[in-house]
XYZ file of C-alpha atoms in Angstrom:
529
model
C 29.503 75.949 81.629
C 33.003 74.906 82.700
C 35.316 77.334 84.437
C 38.012 78.895 82.216
C 41.470 77.368 82.435
C 43.856 79.680 84.268
C 47.296 79.825 82.735
C 50.249 80.744 84.943
C 51.626 84.209 84.339
C 55.236 83.852 83.177
C 57.845 85.374 85.460
C 59.536 88.266 83.678
C 63.198 87.579 82.939
C 65.702 90.170 84.152
C 67.431 92.307 81.544
C 71.093 91.870 80.848
C 73.339 94.369 82.588
C 76.558 95.035 80.720
C 79.703 95.330 82.805
C 82.126 97.996 81.588
C 85.455 97.598 83.395
C 87.680 100.649 83.724
C 90.418 99.160 85.930
C 92.988 99.782 83.206
C 91.939 103.389 82.581
C 90.210 105.177 85.474
C 91.641 102.673 87.948
C 95.173 103.165 86.686
C 94.818 106.961 86.884
C 94.810 106.771 90.689
C 98.190 107.712 92.210
C 100.361 104.656 92.765
C 98.380 102.346 90.477
C 100.236 102.775 87.169
C 100.864 99.567 85.220
C 103.168 98.814 82.307
C 101.778 97.326 79.052
C 102.611 93.730 80.029
C 100.862 94.105 83.383
C 97.822 95.691 81.740
C 97.638 92.805 79.276
C 97.740 90.323 82.153
C 94.801 92.044 83.887
C 92.924 92.275 80.570
C 93.217 88.496 80.154
C 91.674 88.021 83.593
C 88.834 90.399 82.712
C 88.157 88.533 79.472
C 88.112 85.204 81.350
C 85.619 86.792 83.723
C 83.370 87.587 80.716
C 83.426 91.347 81.214
C 81.474 92.926 78.343
C 83.734 95.925 77.702
C 87.321 96.567 78.779
C 88.399 100.206 78.799
C 92.059 99.560 78.082
C 93.299 103.122 78.471
C 93.372 106.656 77.122
C 95.210 106.462 73.789
C 96.003 110.175 73.493
C 97.321 110.411 77.073
C 100.780 108.978 76.331
C 102.650 106.716 73.889
C 102.737 104.085 76.630
C 98.948 104.093 76.990
C 98.522 103.835 73.219
C 100.993 100.936 73.097
C 99.156 99.137 75.913
C 95.777 99.514 74.195
C 97.172 98.183 70.918
C 98.852 95.242 72.698
C 95.609 94.311 74.477
C 93.546 94.818 71.304
C 95.843 92.398 69.459
C 95.006 89.545 71.827
C 91.579 90.016 73.466
C 88.752 88.625 71.349
C 85.719 87.996 73.551
C 85.347 91.432 75.167
C 84.818 94.767 73.428
C 87.952 96.943 73.659
C 87.549 100.621 74.432
C 89.700 103.748 74.508
C 88.786 107.003 76.210
C 88.979 110.235 74.194
C 88.349 113.889 74.810
C 85.922 115.585 72.447
C 88.615 116.438 69.898
C 89.408 115.045 66.478
C 93.006 114.326 67.510
C 91.971 112.166 70.475
C 89.445 110.283 68.345
C 92.060 109.525 65.691
C 94.542 108.369 68.351
C 91.925 105.994 69.766
C 91.135 104.620 66.314
C 94.813 103.913 65.640
C 95.388 102.182 68.979
C 92.254 100.041 68.580
C 92.988 98.938 64.999
C 93.710 95.259 65.898
C 90.619 94.919 68.128
C 87.998 92.320 67.286
C 85.312 94.748 68.481
C 86.179 98.373 69.227
C 84.448 101.129 71.149
C 85.210 104.845 71.373
C 84.415 106.550 74.676
C 84.086 110.320 74.167
C 83.621 112.569 77.177
C 82.738 116.225 77.473
C 81.712 118.098 80.615
C 78.162 119.463 80.758
C 77.777 120.954 84.261
C 77.790 124.760 84.745
C 80.966 124.733 86.852
C 82.863 122.726 84.219
C 81.448 124.715 81.283
C 82.434 128.017 82.859
C 85.646 127.254 84.763
C 87.242 124.579 82.566
C 85.781 124.597 79.050
C 84.709 128.232 78.797
C 81.857 127.099 76.558
C 78.198 127.997 76.352
C 75.474 125.364 76.232
C 75.251 125.822 72.486
C 78.999 125.334 72.024
C 78.885 122.126 74.079
C 76.117 120.722 71.865
C 77.988 121.748 68.701
C 81.129 119.986 69.963
C 79.214 116.788 70.724
C 77.704 116.791 67.224
C 81.006 117.548 65.466
C 82.991 114.856 67.278
C 80.413 112.121 66.896
C 80.188 112.814 63.183
C 83.990 112.651 62.946
C 83.982 109.247 64.694
C 81.137 107.768 62.644
C 81.999 104.594 60.757
C 85.374 104.083 62.450
C 84.241 102.162 65.545
C 81.788 99.349 66.220
C 80.290 101.289 69.139
C 80.454 104.829 70.438
C 79.835 105.834 74.027
C 79.262 109.429 75.060
C 79.850 110.585 78.636
C 78.493 113.834 79.996
C 81.220 114.538 82.538
C 79.829 115.775 85.867
C 76.343 114.818 84.706
C 74.858 114.774 88.209
C 75.618 118.481 88.662
C 74.248 119.400 85.238
C 70.912 121.206 84.856
C 68.267 118.484 84.269
C 66.916 120.061 81.080
C 70.362 120.551 79.550
C 71.412 116.997 80.444
C 68.398 115.704 78.502
C 69.333 117.966 75.606
C 72.997 116.877 75.583
C 72.115 113.168 75.745
C 69.525 113.543 72.976
C 72.131 115.315 70.831
C 74.597 112.469 71.356
C 72.019 109.775 70.594
C 70.823 111.480 67.399
C 74.409 111.787 66.183
C 75.363 108.145 66.606
C 76.121 107.375 70.266
C 75.161 103.809 71.200
C 75.731 104.202 74.952
C 74.860 107.295 76.985
C 76.946 107.442 80.130
C 75.774 109.483 83.126
C 78.833 109.891 85.379
C 78.669 110.984 88.982
C 82.176 112.289 88.417
C 82.771 113.656 91.911
C 80.684 111.160 93.906
C 78.147 113.864 94.766
C 74.861 112.033 94.368
C 72.838 109.690 96.581
C 70.684 106.694 95.570
C 67.195 108.284 95.465
C 68.525 111.231 93.492
C 70.459 109.204 90.946
C 67.568 106.820 90.358
C 65.308 109.806 89.631
C 67.889 111.188 87.161
C 67.968 107.922 85.201
C 64.184 107.621 85.205
C 63.913 111.169 83.855
C 66.484 110.518 81.133
C 64.808 107.255 80.125
C 61.515 109.092 79.783
C 62.707 112.228 77.954
C 65.863 111.504 75.910
C 65.101 110.923 72.226
C 67.102 107.918 71.061
C 67.001 104.790 68.843
C 65.787 101.598 70.541
C 69.250 100.032 70.855
C 70.750 102.938 72.807
C 71.262 102.225 76.520
C 72.151 104.312 79.564
C 75.251 103.696 81.630
C 76.232 104.636 85.198
C 79.753 105.629 86.240
C 79.763 106.416 89.956
C 82.691 107.592 92.046
C 83.052 106.780 95.707
C 83.828 110.147 97.332
C 80.953 109.730 99.801
C 81.219 105.933 99.913
C 78.081 105.543 97.775
C 79.448 104.354 94.425
C 77.963 100.848 94.605
C 74.668 102.011 96.147
C 74.322 104.703 93.498
C 75.113 102.251 90.689
C 72.467 99.825 91.974
C 69.964 102.685 92.181
C 70.833 103.617 88.586
C 70.054 100.048 87.514
C 66.626 100.361 89.121
C 66.231 103.666 87.288
C 66.940 102.134 83.871
C 70.720 101.901 83.450
C 71.763 98.778 81.576
C 75.498 99.249 81.824
C 77.573 99.877 84.961
C 81.138 101.150 84.818
C 83.316 99.725 87.572
C 86.803 98.550 88.517
C 88.319 95.562 90.279
C 88.791 96.347 93.985
C 87.046 99.675 93.342
C 90.285 101.399 92.344
C 90.133 104.759 90.621
C 90.489 108.515 90.962
C 90.426 109.867 94.547
C 88.257 107.482 96.632
C 87.812 105.138 93.681
C 85.042 103.724 91.524
C 82.151 101.346 91.910
C 83.683 97.937 92.781
C 83.156 95.319 90.085
C 82.981 92.520 92.645
C 80.373 94.297 94.767
C 78.045 95.292 91.923
C 78.185 91.813 90.355
C 77.497 89.971 93.607
C 74.808 92.405 94.791
C 72.898 91.773 91.576
C 73.430 88.023 91.862
C 72.570 87.624 95.553
C 69.587 90.005 95.364
C 68.279 89.028 91.949
C 64.823 89.155 93.561
C 64.838 92.964 93.705
C 66.932 94.105 90.735
C 65.611 94.178 87.146
C 68.922 93.203 85.521
C 71.802 90.805 86.058
C 75.306 90.560 84.614
C 76.805 87.622 82.733
C 80.132 87.875 84.562
C 81.681 84.605 85.745
C 81.831 85.483 89.442
C 84.070 82.505 90.266
C 86.949 84.408 88.618
C 86.569 87.474 90.871
C 88.861 86.450 93.730
C 91.857 85.561 91.572
C 91.536 88.790 89.557
C 91.354 90.843 92.745
C 94.391 89.155 94.270
C 96.430 89.489 91.090
C 95.597 93.190 90.695
C 96.644 93.797 94.309
C 100.009 92.160 93.644
C 100.572 93.977 90.332
C 99.824 97.405 91.820
C 101.422 96.703 95.189
C 98.266 97.875 96.957
C 96.815 95.306 99.346
C 93.067 94.800 99.638
C 91.662 95.937 102.994
C 90.870 92.910 105.216
C 87.249 94.039 105.663
C 86.686 94.725 101.948
C 83.390 93.240 100.802
C 83.611 90.073 98.672
C 87.418 89.987 98.291
C 88.863 91.041 101.670
C 90.583 88.253 103.603
C 87.986 88.638 106.392
C 85.002 88.537 104.015
C 84.465 84.848 104.817
C 86.244 84.705 108.191
C 84.466 84.158 111.523
C 85.880 84.554 115.019
C 82.893 85.009 117.354
C 81.923 81.751 119.055
C 78.209 82.151 118.272
C 78.995 82.717 114.595
C 81.402 79.785 114.494
C 78.842 77.455 116.059
C 76.305 78.559 113.453
C 78.800 78.071 110.629
C 79.639 74.564 111.811
C 75.924 73.724 111.912
C 74.936 75.400 108.622
C 77.098 77.982 106.839
C 73.967 79.787 105.598
C 73.449 81.094 109.131
C 76.159 83.720 108.602
C 77.064 83.656 104.907
C 74.755 85.053 102.224
C 77.058 83.765 99.489
C 79.680 81.038 99.458
C 83.407 81.705 99.107
C 83.333 79.298 96.159
C 80.833 81.540 94.343
C 83.537 84.209 93.971
C 86.471 81.815 93.692
C 87.728 82.480 97.245
C 89.684 79.716 99.017
C 86.973 78.960 101.586
C 85.468 80.056 104.867
C 87.807 80.464 107.825
C 87.053 80.031 111.481
C 89.590 82.389 113.020
C 90.531 81.320 116.515
C 90.627 84.249 118.917
C 89.413 85.248 122.346
C 85.786 85.305 121.125
C 85.905 81.753 119.801
C 84.130 78.871 121.491
C 84.883 75.228 122.109
C 83.084 74.004 118.969
C 85.526 75.834 116.691
C 88.521 74.690 118.733
C 87.454 71.043 118.548
C 86.977 71.302 114.780
C 90.413 72.848 114.235
C 92.142 70.295 116.488
C 90.478 67.492 114.549
C 91.843 68.912 111.272
C 95.289 68.885 112.855
C 94.869 65.239 113.848
C 94.029 65.677 117.557
C 90.993 64.319 119.381
C 91.637 65.042 123.089
C 89.513 63.443 125.788
C 87.135 65.765 127.705
C 89.569 66.481 130.553
C 92.442 67.260 128.193
C 90.154 69.396 126.046
C 89.054 71.475 129.030
C 92.678 72.224 129.899
C 93.579 72.996 126.284
C 90.582 75.313 126.037
C 91.752 77.247 129.129
C 95.293 77.498 127.729
C 93.848 78.545 124.381
C 91.866 81.408 125.967
C 94.940 82.682 127.847
C 96.997 82.598 124.647
C 94.237 84.333 122.684
C 94.202 87.185 125.202
C 97.952 87.533 124.768
C 98.273 87.161 120.973
C 94.864 88.195 119.672
C 94.749 85.224 117.295
C 95.742 81.620 117.930
C 97.069 79.744 114.939
C 97.707 76.131 114.037
C 101.299 76.085 115.277
C 100.157 77.485 118.635
C 97.728 74.573 118.935
C 100.375 72.048 117.907
C 102.711 73.438 120.554
C 99.938 73.190 123.144
C 99.110 69.602 122.267
C 102.741 68.469 122.010
C 103.912 70.366 125.074
C 106.549 72.527 123.395
C 106.745 76.199 122.402
C 108.616 76.280 119.122
C 107.784 78.137 115.926
C 105.756 75.197 114.682
C 108.587 74.128 112.357
C 111.353 71.626 113.062
C 113.780 74.208 111.740
C 115.039 77.143 113.820
C 116.457 80.303 112.262
C 119.861 81.011 113.832
C 121.275 83.716 111.579
C 120.403 85.707 108.463
C 122.860 87.937 106.626
C 121.699 90.093 103.706
C 123.898 91.777 101.112
C 123.150 94.003 98.107
C 125.691 94.899 95.414
C 125.924 98.433 94.039
C 125.466 99.515 90.428
C 122.716 99.939 87.888
C 121.555 96.342 88.262
C 122.160 95.492 91.916
C 121.937 91.886 93.071
C 120.685 90.674 96.418
C 122.248 87.820 98.334
C 121.288 86.111 101.575
C 123.189 83.749 103.854
C 120.804 81.784 106.061
C 121.803 79.471 108.903
C 119.189 77.027 110.238
C 119.219 74.367 112.910
C 117.423 71.026 112.716
C 117.060 68.444 115.530
C 118.431 65.682 113.261
C 120.648 67.536 110.771
C 122.147 70.071 113.165
C 123.303 73.451 111.868
C 123.081 73.980 108.116
C 123.756 77.164 106.138
C 123.615 78.231 102.507
C 123.912 81.347 100.328
C 121.560 82.258 97.493
C 120.574 85.250 95.370
C 117.108 86.490 94.502
C 114.914 89.323 93.350
C 115.163 91.204 96.633
C 116.562 90.285 100.054
C 113.596 88.205 101.199
C 113.453 86.319 97.891
C 117.178 85.568 98.297
C 116.584 84.316 101.845
C 113.732 82.111 100.613
C 115.997 80.650 97.925
C 118.611 79.803 100.562
C 115.952 78.185 102.784
C 114.702 76.008 99.936
C 118.254 74.894 99.118
C 118.804 73.927 102.756
C 115.479 72.112 103.153
C 115.553 70.521 99.705
C 112.096 71.783 98.809
C 110.759 73.294 95.601
C 107.911 75.754 96.119
C 106.785 78.970 94.425
C 105.861 81.868 96.706
C 102.621 83.280 95.302
C 101.948 85.926 97.961
C 103.680 87.456 100.957
C 102.301 90.151 103.251
C 104.220 91.546 106.216
C 103.097 93.954 108.915
C 104.056 95.195 112.338
C 101.729 94.872 115.314
C 101.870 96.045 118.919
C 101.740 93.512 121.738
C 101.608 93.705 125.511
C 105.400 93.275 125.627
C 106.361 95.563 122.738
C 106.062 94.928 119.018
C 106.383 92.023 116.630
C 106.308 91.425 112.902
C 103.771 89.134 111.245
C 104.218 87.473 107.858
C 101.407 85.816 105.865
C 102.552 83.612 103.020
C 101.028 81.484 100.256
C 103.103 78.948 98.345
C 102.441 76.686 95.391
C 103.774 73.123 95.496
C 102.941 71.100 92.386
C 99.792 73.117 91.780
C 98.506 73.016 95.361
C 98.321 76.241 97.375
C 99.368 76.298 101.032
C 99.035 79.249 103.370
C 100.993 80.049 106.498
C 101.705 82.739 109.038
C 104.578 83.428 111.429
C 105.575 86.038 113.960
C 109.099 87.249 114.575
C 111.261 90.053 115.979
C 111.936 91.388 112.462
C 110.379 91.156 109.019
C 112.952 88.810 107.485
C 112.866 86.296 110.354
C 109.053 86.339 110.363
C 109.010 85.758 106.596
C 111.480 82.862 106.795
C 109.568 81.277 109.691
C 106.311 81.564 107.736
C 107.906 79.699 104.821
C 109.446 77.048 107.065
C 106.201 76.524 108.926
C 104.150 76.183 105.744
C 106.597 73.732 104.192
C 106.853 71.721 107.417
C 103.115 71.552 108.094
C 102.500 70.533 104.481
C 104.661 67.493 105.054
C 103.389 66.756 108.570
C 99.630 66.960 108.047
C 99.170 66.395 104.335
C 98.182 68.828 101.654
C 94.501 67.957 101.688
C 94.091 69.173 105.258
C 96.161 72.331 104.877
C 94.293 73.524 101.809
C 91.120 73.583 103.875
C 92.656 75.926 106.467
C 92.701 79.621 105.614
C 95.177 80.597 106.749
C 97.271 78.011 108.511
C 99.701 79.841 110.735
C 102.862 79.722 112.792
C 103.749 81.535 115.966
């Protein structure tokens, strides 16, 4: 008798995790993050390109501006479901329906608090009254929306038995998504996973109804708690670009998406988000809101793929997998950066010099390495212009142009205009000056610089900061410019913000010409003194 044929056991495929983005609603509610309708539409387009499943475009009943923004977004977005938040009142539901009228696919997101402290202090409702309100509002919304989501506000501080009862009531009365918010960021991963497992086991619901997690970051656990919820049965996560949101923020979209992608071996679900669009969306949101991303922010911080330590740099040069668990390209970031500082070794220095066109002999390299270490101790970070100065034997800003004078002027009135007179010196052209106007004093100065130098570039990003040095203080400007579709980055230091900004522009323009665009686009960031 022959042995039975053994068939391989198929590997179970992970479930789909829906990504519900609330950047434009919960994210915008954070102080200092308000956006106008045009800005919200711009972010919504980025979210749609990223293949986000649901975009919570706002809170229609909150203000006429929010309603207008939702309607504007709903008129254009076609590939993502559009959602409006609503309190558990007929008026809010009707306002959401009106704002979402143009949407290709529309979702209502009703919320009502269920925890004892909210029932008693805020709602002044009994358990029975809460259940009656859920039933009444869901029946009022029936047939008007493609999907209805119910959120039990402060769910993680709600009695377990009543949370099951409230969710069952919502599911029976037409809710398609049952959201379990950790509204005040109170929970921890083991606890929240147990809550979702209990709800999955005990809530009576139709087969299509899924659970959702909405975790706040008050204890810094929003992403960890959301991942634990996924293990507990959640099949939607509510998040925001850069983690923006009320108080300490929300679960970060970029972190949840990449955690599921990088560790697909341990999570039972994965999103369909196009992760290569993450970086650009993060950078654009930061510019729209005027709130810079922290350098050490996971996935999208400027240091997320930067390496200074010599041991790390040697490993990266040998095989980037030694110190990177994902590639910058996987999230659309510009590329890894070997930051030259006092911890850097000779391998990284040699690589950077080669990109700048220098291949010193061993004796010259040894001397340059010593000079490099001394400069790193003084400045903290050594940039491309510092290396050029070392190799060429001069100590200029890294640009052929020198800033001699800058004069700024602003007119008074309801629509003030800014003007700048900039005087530069060039070794061949001598002293040259020009006057230009712009959207702000620095923009005016940039316009004058480009008229003088005869260049045509678009400034896509500019960050300035002050730093302390051994001899006092200095200002640092990081700039990115677009020339014919190619992005160049630069950095400069100066005694004031305007001079540093102008030097950063001059350096970036000058190095682009001197070393060629192909080389500069591989350096993140190139930099001037």
